Amino acid sequence: MGTKITQALSAADLSRVIEMAWEDRTPFDAIEQHFGLSEPQVIALMRKELKRGSFNLWRERVTGRATKHVALRSKLVTRAYCSMQYKQK
């Protein structure tokens, strides 16, 4: 499954999916909306693309994290990223 997913994405898209997966406030639903990858597909992609230790740290970090799952999020969270994240310096 992971190889087909990786082949379908450009290098830039692959990099962006990994970045979005690491971001605390970006839910899996946003990744699915932008790239068509479900949560299990993102997990498979991360398993394939990251070193084992990095993948384990990521899985530990996102498992059960309310901000990564829209259904668990507070209704007060109205955006997928920190307001300071994309400001130009």
Coordinates of C-alpha atoms in Angstrom, one line a residue:
M1 CA 0.0 0.0 0.0
G2 CA 2.7 2.5 1.0
T3 CA 4.7 2.2 -2.3
K4 CA 1.7 3.0 -4.5
I5 CA 0.9 6.0 -2.3
T6 CA 4.4 7.3 -2.5
Q7 CA 4.6 6.9 -6.2
A8 CA 1.4 8.8 -6.8
L9 CA 2.8 11.9 -4.9
S10 CA 5.3 14.3 -6.2
A11 CA 8.4 14.9 -4.1
A12 CA 6.9 18.3 -2.9
D13 CA 3.6 16.7 -2.1
L14 CA 5.2 13.9 -0.2
S15 CA 7.2 16.4 1.8
R16 CA 4.1 18.4 2.6
V17 CA 2.1 15.4 3.7
I18 CA 4.9 14.5 6.1
E19 CA 5.1 18.0 7.4
M20 CA 1.3 18.2 7.9
A21 CA 1.4 14.8 9.7
W22 CA 4.0 16.1 12.1
E23 CA 2.1 19.4 12.8
D24 CA 0.1 19.1 16.0
R25 CA -2.8 21.2 14.9
T26 CA -3.3 19.7 11.4
P27 CA -5.9 16.9 11.6
F28 CA -5.8 13.8 9.5
D29 CA -9.0 15.0 7.8
A30 CA -7.1 18.0 6.4
I31 CA -4.5 15.7 4.9
E32 CA -7.3 13.6 3.4
Q33 CA -9.0 16.6 2.0
H34 CA -5.9 18.0 0.3
F35 CA -4.2 14.8 -0.8
G36 CA -6.9 12.1 -0.6
L37 CA -4.9 10.0 1.9
S38 CA -6.9 8.4 4.8
E39 CA -5.4 8.2 8.3
P40 CA -4.2 4.5 7.7
Q41 CA -2.6 5.6 4.4
V42 CA -0.8 8.5 6.2
I43 CA 0.4 6.0 8.8
A44 CA 1.7 3.6 6.1
L45 CA 3.4 6.5 4.3
M46 CA 5.1 7.7 7.5
R47 CA 6.2 4.2 8.3
K48 CA 7.8 3.9 4.9
E49 CA 9.4 7.4 4.7
L50 CA 10.6 7.9 8.3
K51 CA 13.4 6.1 10.1
R52 CA 12.0 3.6 12.6
G53 CA 12.8 5.8 15.7
S54 CA 11.3 8.9 14.1
F55 CA 8.2 6.9 13.1
N56 CA 7.8 5.5 16.7
L57 CA 8.1 9.1 18.1
W58 CA 5.5 10.4 15.7
R59 CA 3.1 7.5 16.4
E60 CA 3.4 8.1 20.1
R61 CA 2.9 11.8 19.6
V62 CA -0.3 11.6 17.5
T63 CA -2.0 8.6 19.0
G64 CA -5.1 9.8 20.8
R65 CA -4.1 13.5 20.2
A66 CA -7.3 15.5 20.0
T67 CA -6.0 18.0 17.6
K68 CA -5.1 15.3 15.0
H69 CA -8.7 14.0 14.9
V70 CA -11.5 16.5 14.1
A71 CA -14.1 14.5 16.1
L72 CA -12.0 14.9 19.2
R73 CA -11.2 18.5 18.8
S74 CA -12.6 21.3 20.8
K75 CA -15.1 23.4 18.8
L76 CA -13.0 26.4 19.7
V77 CA -10.3 25.3 17.4
T78 CA -11.2 26.8 14.0
R79 CA -8.0 26.5 12.0
A80 CA -5.5 23.7 11.2
Y81 CA -2.3 25.5 12.2
C82 CA -0.9 28.0 14.7
S83 CA -1.5 31.6 13.8
M84 CA 2.3 32.3 14.0
Q85 CA 3.2 29.3 11.8
Y86 CA 3.2 30.8 8.3
K87 CA 4.2 34.4 9.1
Q88 CA 7.0 35.8 7.0
K89 CA 10.0 37.1 9.0

